[in-house]
PDB file of C-alpha atoms in Angstrom:
ATOM      1  CA  UNK A   1    -177.291  88.208  40.694  1.00 41.00           C
ATOM      2  CA  UNK A   2    -177.519  88.925  44.001  1.00 67.00           C
ATOM      3  CA  UNK A   3    -174.372  87.611  45.732  1.00 69.00           C
ATOM      4  CA  UNK A   4    -172.136  89.400  42.662  1.00 79.00           C
ATOM      5  CA  UNK A   5    -174.535  92.673  43.722  1.00 83.00           C
ATOM      6  CA  UNK A   6    -173.969  92.328  47.559  1.00 83.00           C
ATOM      7  CA  UNK A   7    -169.747  91.744  46.525  1.00 85.00           C
ATOM      8  CA  UNK A   8    -169.784  94.675  43.986  1.00 88.00           C
ATOM      9  CA  UNK A   9    -171.289  97.201  47.280  1.00 89.00           C
ATOM     10  CA  UNK A  10    -168.449  95.787  49.238  1.00 90.00           C
ATOM     11  CA  UNK A  11    -166.084  97.208  47.047  1.00 92.00           C
ATOM     12  CA  UNK A  12    -167.626 100.663  46.864  1.00 92.00           C
ATOM     13  CA  UNK A  13    -167.750 101.141  50.681  1.00 93.00           C
ATOM     14  CA  UNK A  14    -164.319  99.801  50.678  1.00 93.00           C
ATOM     15  CA  UNK A  15    -163.128 102.314  48.222  1.00 94.00           C
ATOM     16  CA  UNK A  16    -165.031 105.019  49.683  1.00 94.00           C
ATOM     17  CA  UNK A  17    -163.014 104.038  53.116  1.00 95.00           C
ATOM     18  CA  UNK A  18    -160.107 104.835  51.262  1.00 94.00           C
ATOM     19  CA  UNK A  19    -161.562 107.417  49.156  1.00 94.00           C
ATOM     20  CA  UNK A  20    -162.025 109.450  53.093  1.00 94.00           C
ATOM     21  CA  UNK A  21    -158.875 108.558  53.826  1.00 94.00           C
ATOM     22  CA  UNK A  22    -157.411 110.090  51.160  1.00 92.00           C
ATOM     23  CA  UNK A  23    -159.616 113.267  51.311  1.00 91.00           C
ATOM     24  CA  UNK A  24    -158.671 113.749  54.959  1.00 90.00           C
ATOM     25  CA  UNK A  25    -154.504 113.505  54.221  1.00 89.00           C
ATOM     26  CA  UNK A  26    -154.981 116.023  51.324  1.00 87.00           C
ATOM     27  CA  UNK A  27    -156.958 118.533  53.397  1.00 84.00           C
ATOM     28  CA  UNK A  28    -154.366 117.823  56.250  1.00 82.00           C
ATOM     29  CA  UNK A  29    -151.124 118.796  54.510  1.00 81.00           C
ATOM     30  CA  UNK A  30    -152.883 120.614  50.916  1.00 74.00           C
ATOM     31  CA  UNK A  31    -154.204 123.959  50.669  1.00 66.00           C
ATOM     32  CA  UNK A  32    -156.486 123.039  47.081  1.00 68.00           C
ATOM     33  CA  UNK A  33    -159.148 123.419  46.936  1.00 78.00           C
ATOM     34  CA  UNK A  34    -162.081 120.854  46.648  1.00 78.00           C
ATOM     35  CA  UNK A  35    -162.648 120.693  43.029  1.00 81.00           C
ATOM     36  CA  UNK A  36    -158.751 120.382  42.834  1.00 85.00           C
ATOM     37  CA  UNK A  37    -159.295 117.452  45.521  1.00 85.00           C
ATOM     38  CA  UNK A  38    -162.022 115.500  43.710  1.00 86.00           C
ATOM     39  CA  UNK A  39    -159.584 115.689  40.399  1.00 87.00           C
ATOM     40  CA  UNK A  40    -156.908 114.226  41.845  1.00 89.00           C
ATOM     41  CA  UNK A  41    -158.928 111.189  43.897  1.00 89.00           C
ATOM     42  CA  UNK A  42    -161.713 110.465  40.569  1.00 89.00           C
ATOM     43  CA  UNK A  43    -157.341 109.734  38.387  1.00 90.00           C
ATOM     44  CA  UNK A  44    -156.883 107.457  41.578  1.00 90.00           C
ATOM     45  CA  UNK A  45    -156.262 103.294  40.165  1.00 91.00           C
ATOM     46  CA  UNK A  46    -157.979 102.172  44.313  1.00 90.00           C
ATOM     47  CA  UNK A  47    -161.154 104.191  43.010  1.00 90.00           C
ATOM     48  CA  UNK A  48    -161.772 103.046  40.017  1.00 89.00           C
ATOM     49  CA  UNK A  49    -165.383 102.275  40.995  1.00 89.00           C
ATOM     50  CA  UNK A  50    -165.917 105.844  42.270  1.00 90.00           C
ATOM     51  CA  UNK A  51    -167.242 106.510  38.766  1.00 88.00           C
ATOM     52  CA  UNK A  52    -169.269 109.479  40.142  1.00 88.00           C
ATOM     53  CA  UNK A  53    -165.761 111.334  41.200  1.00 87.00           C
ATOM     54  CA  UNK A  54    -165.217 112.076  37.450  1.00 87.00           C
ATOM     55  CA  UNK A  55    -168.195 113.787  36.386  1.00 83.00           C
ATOM     56  CA  UNK A  56    -169.284 114.963  39.768  1.00 82.00           C
ATOM     57  CA  UNK A  57    -171.452 118.472  39.441  1.00 78.00           C
ATOM     58  CA  UNK A  58    -170.054 120.624  42.428  1.00 76.00           C
ATOM     59  CA  UNK A  59    -172.579 123.153  42.289  1.00 79.00           C
ATOM     60  CA  UNK A  60    -176.122 120.226  42.276  1.00 83.00           C
ATOM     61  CA  UNK A  61    -174.713 117.195  44.173  1.00 85.00           C
ATOM     62  CA  UNK A  62    -176.935 114.346  43.741  1.00 87.00           C
ATOM     63  CA  UNK A  63    -174.742 111.514  43.757  1.00 88.00           C
ATOM     64  CA  UNK A  64    -175.661 107.630  42.999  1.00 87.00           C
ATOM     65  CA  UNK A  65    -172.961 104.652  44.671  1.00 89.00           C
ATOM     66  CA  UNK A  66    -175.507 101.655  44.405  1.00 87.00           C
ATOM     67  CA  UNK A  67    -175.342 101.518  48.272  1.00 91.00           C
ATOM     68  CA  UNK A  68    -177.993 101.466  50.414  1.00 91.00           C
ATOM     69  CA  UNK A  69    -179.792 105.349  49.926  1.00 92.00           C
ATOM     70  CA  UNK A  70    -178.970 106.108  53.736  1.00 92.00           C
ATOM     71  CA  UNK A  71    -175.322 105.247  53.055  1.00 93.00           C
ATOM     72  CA  UNK A  72    -176.008 107.899  48.985  1.00 92.00           C
ATOM     73  CA  UNK A  73    -177.365 109.895  51.187  1.00 94.00           C
ATOM     74  CA  UNK A  74    -174.039 109.919  53.567  1.00 94.00           C
ATOM     75  CA  UNK A  75    -171.721 110.809  50.239  1.00 92.00           C
ATOM     76  CA  UNK A  76    -173.713 113.333  49.534  1.00 92.00           C
ATOM     77  CA  UNK A  77    -173.342 114.811  52.436  1.00 91.00           C
ATOM     78  CA  UNK A  78    -169.937 114.586  52.474  1.00 91.00           C
ATOM     79  CA  UNK A  79    -168.992 116.185  49.311  1.00 89.00           C
ATOM     80  CA  UNK A  80    -171.911 119.332  49.802  1.00 88.00           C
ATOM     81  CA  UNK A  81    -170.255 120.231  53.502  1.00 86.00           C
ATOM     82  CA  UNK A  82    -166.585 119.602  51.599  1.00 83.00           C
ATOM     83  CA  UNK A  83    -165.050 123.196  51.864  1.00 77.00           C
ATOM     84  CA  UNK A  84    -167.809 125.069  53.615  1.00 79.00           C
ATOM     85  CA  UNK A  85    -165.983 124.651  56.913  1.00 80.00           C
ATOM     86  CA  UNK A  86    -162.831 124.952  58.743  1.00 82.00           C
ATOM     87  CA  UNK A  87    -160.271 121.932  58.077  1.00 83.00           C
ATOM     88  CA  UNK A  88    -160.835 120.717  61.518  1.00 86.00           C
ATOM     89  CA  UNK A  89    -164.493 120.204  60.933  1.00 89.00           C
ATOM     90  CA  UNK A  90    -163.740 118.403  57.262  1.00 89.00           C
ATOM     91  CA  UNK A  91    -161.375 116.640  59.539  1.00 90.00           C
ATOM     92  CA  UNK A  92    -164.010 115.191  61.997  1.00 93.00           C
ATOM     93  CA  UNK A  93    -166.540 114.811  59.448  1.00 93.00           C
ATOM     94  CA  UNK A  94    -164.762 113.128  56.965  1.00 93.00           C
ATOM     95  CA  UNK A  95    -163.650 110.852  60.055  1.00 95.00           C
ATOM     96  CA  UNK A  96    -167.328 110.038  60.736  1.00 94.00           C
ATOM     97  CA  UNK A  97    -168.502 109.788  57.269  1.00 95.00           C
ATOM     98  CA  UNK A  98    -165.607 106.928  57.704  1.00 95.00           C
ATOM     99  CA  UNK A  99    -166.754 105.314  60.863  1.00 95.00           C
ATOM    100  CA  UNK A 100    -170.067 104.737  58.676  1.00 94.00           C
ATOM    101  CA  UNK A 101    -169.077 103.010  56.163  1.00 94.00           C
ATOM    102  CA  UNK A 102    -167.180 100.983  57.885  1.00 95.00           C
ATOM    103  CA  UNK A 103    -169.912  99.577  59.240  1.00 93.00           C
ATOM    104  CA  UNK A 104    -172.184  99.293  56.726  1.00 92.00           C
ATOM    105  CA  UNK A 105    -169.880  97.519  54.851  1.00 92.00           C
ATOM    106  CA  UNK A 106    -169.063  95.283  57.738  1.00 92.00           C
ATOM    107  CA  UNK A 107    -173.238  94.790  57.311  1.00 90.00           C
ATOM    108  CA  UNK A 108    -172.596  94.328  53.190  1.00 88.00           C
ATOM    109  CA  UNK A 109    -169.933  91.456  54.248  1.00 87.00           C
ATOM    110  CA  UNK A 110    -172.211  89.666  56.492  1.00 84.00           C
ATOM    111  CA  UNK A 111    -174.911  89.341  54.075  1.00 80.00           C
ATOM    112  CA  UNK A 112    -172.367  88.664  51.290  1.00 67.00           C
ATOM    113  CA  UNK A 113    -171.757  85.646  53.746  1.00 65.00           C
ATOM    114  CA  UNK A 114    -174.796  84.481  54.430  1.00 64.00           C
ATOM    115  CA  UNK A 115    -175.797  84.660  50.507  1.00 56.00           C
ATOM    116  CA  UNK A 116    -172.787  82.207  49.412  1.00 59.00           C
ATOM    117  CA  UNK A 117    -173.156  79.992  52.297  1.00 56.00           C
ATOM    118  CA  UNK A 118    -177.543  79.911  51.235  1.00 55.00           C
ATOM    119  CA  UNK A 119    -176.230  79.075  46.793  1.00 61.00           C
ATOM    120  CA  UNK A 120    -173.822  76.700  48.204  1.00 61.00           C
ATOM    121  CA  UNK A 121    -176.540  75.379  50.062  1.00 60.00           C
ATOM    122  CA  UNK A 122    -179.159  75.312  47.353  1.00 64.00           C
ATOM    123  CA  UNK A 123    -176.428  74.108  44.940  1.00 72.00           C
ATOM    124  CA  UNK A 124    -175.364  70.929  46.666  1.00 65.00           C
ATOM    125  CA  UNK A 125    -179.510  70.017  47.580  1.00 65.00           C
ATOM    126  CA  UNK A 126    -179.577  70.693  43.473  1.00 71.00           C
ATOM    127  CA  UNK A 127    -176.775  68.230  42.315  1.00 71.00           C
ATOM    128  CA  UNK A 128    -178.991  66.068  45.122  1.00 65.00           C
ATOM    129  CA  UNK A 129    -182.125  65.945  43.259  1.00 71.00           C
ATOM    130  CA  UNK A 130    -180.724  65.636  39.859  1.00 73.00           C
ATOM    131  CA  UNK A 131    -179.041  62.120  40.594  1.00 73.00           C
ATOM    132  CA  UNK A 132    -181.771  61.586  42.740  1.00 73.00           C
ATOM    133  CA  UNK A 133    -183.570  61.658  39.229  1.00 78.00           C
ATOM    134  CA  UNK A 134    -180.938  60.237  37.030  1.00 75.00           C
ATOM    135  CA  UNK A 135    -180.608  56.757  39.299  1.00 74.00           C
TER     136      UNK A 135
END
C-alpha cells in the first residue's frame, strides 16, 4: 500500500508541475479571469488526478492533494494569491511554486525507489523462507 501511495504522490506532484506550466501560459497570453483559467485547467485530461480543480471554491480555498501538508499549503497559497496581484508577480509566484514542487517530486521519487527496493528484498527473503520450510 505504501509503495502505491508514493507512486500516486509522484503522479500528483508531476501533474501539479504541469498545472503550473499551463497556468503560467494562460496568465501570460490570456486576459481571462482566474475562474475561467481554473475552469479550463479542470477540463484538461493531463490533470486528471487534480480533482480539486473541478469543485474548487475560489472564495474559500482549502485544497487537499494527498501530498505532504507543506505541499498542500503551497497549493493553497498559490490559488489564494491567484488574481490578487499583477501578472509579473503571479508568474514569479508560479515559478517559485513549480520549483518547490519539482523538489518535492524528486523527494517522492527517491522515497518510491527505496520502498520498491525494500519490497523486492522482502519478496526474495519470503521466497527463500518458504522454500526452506518446504525442504
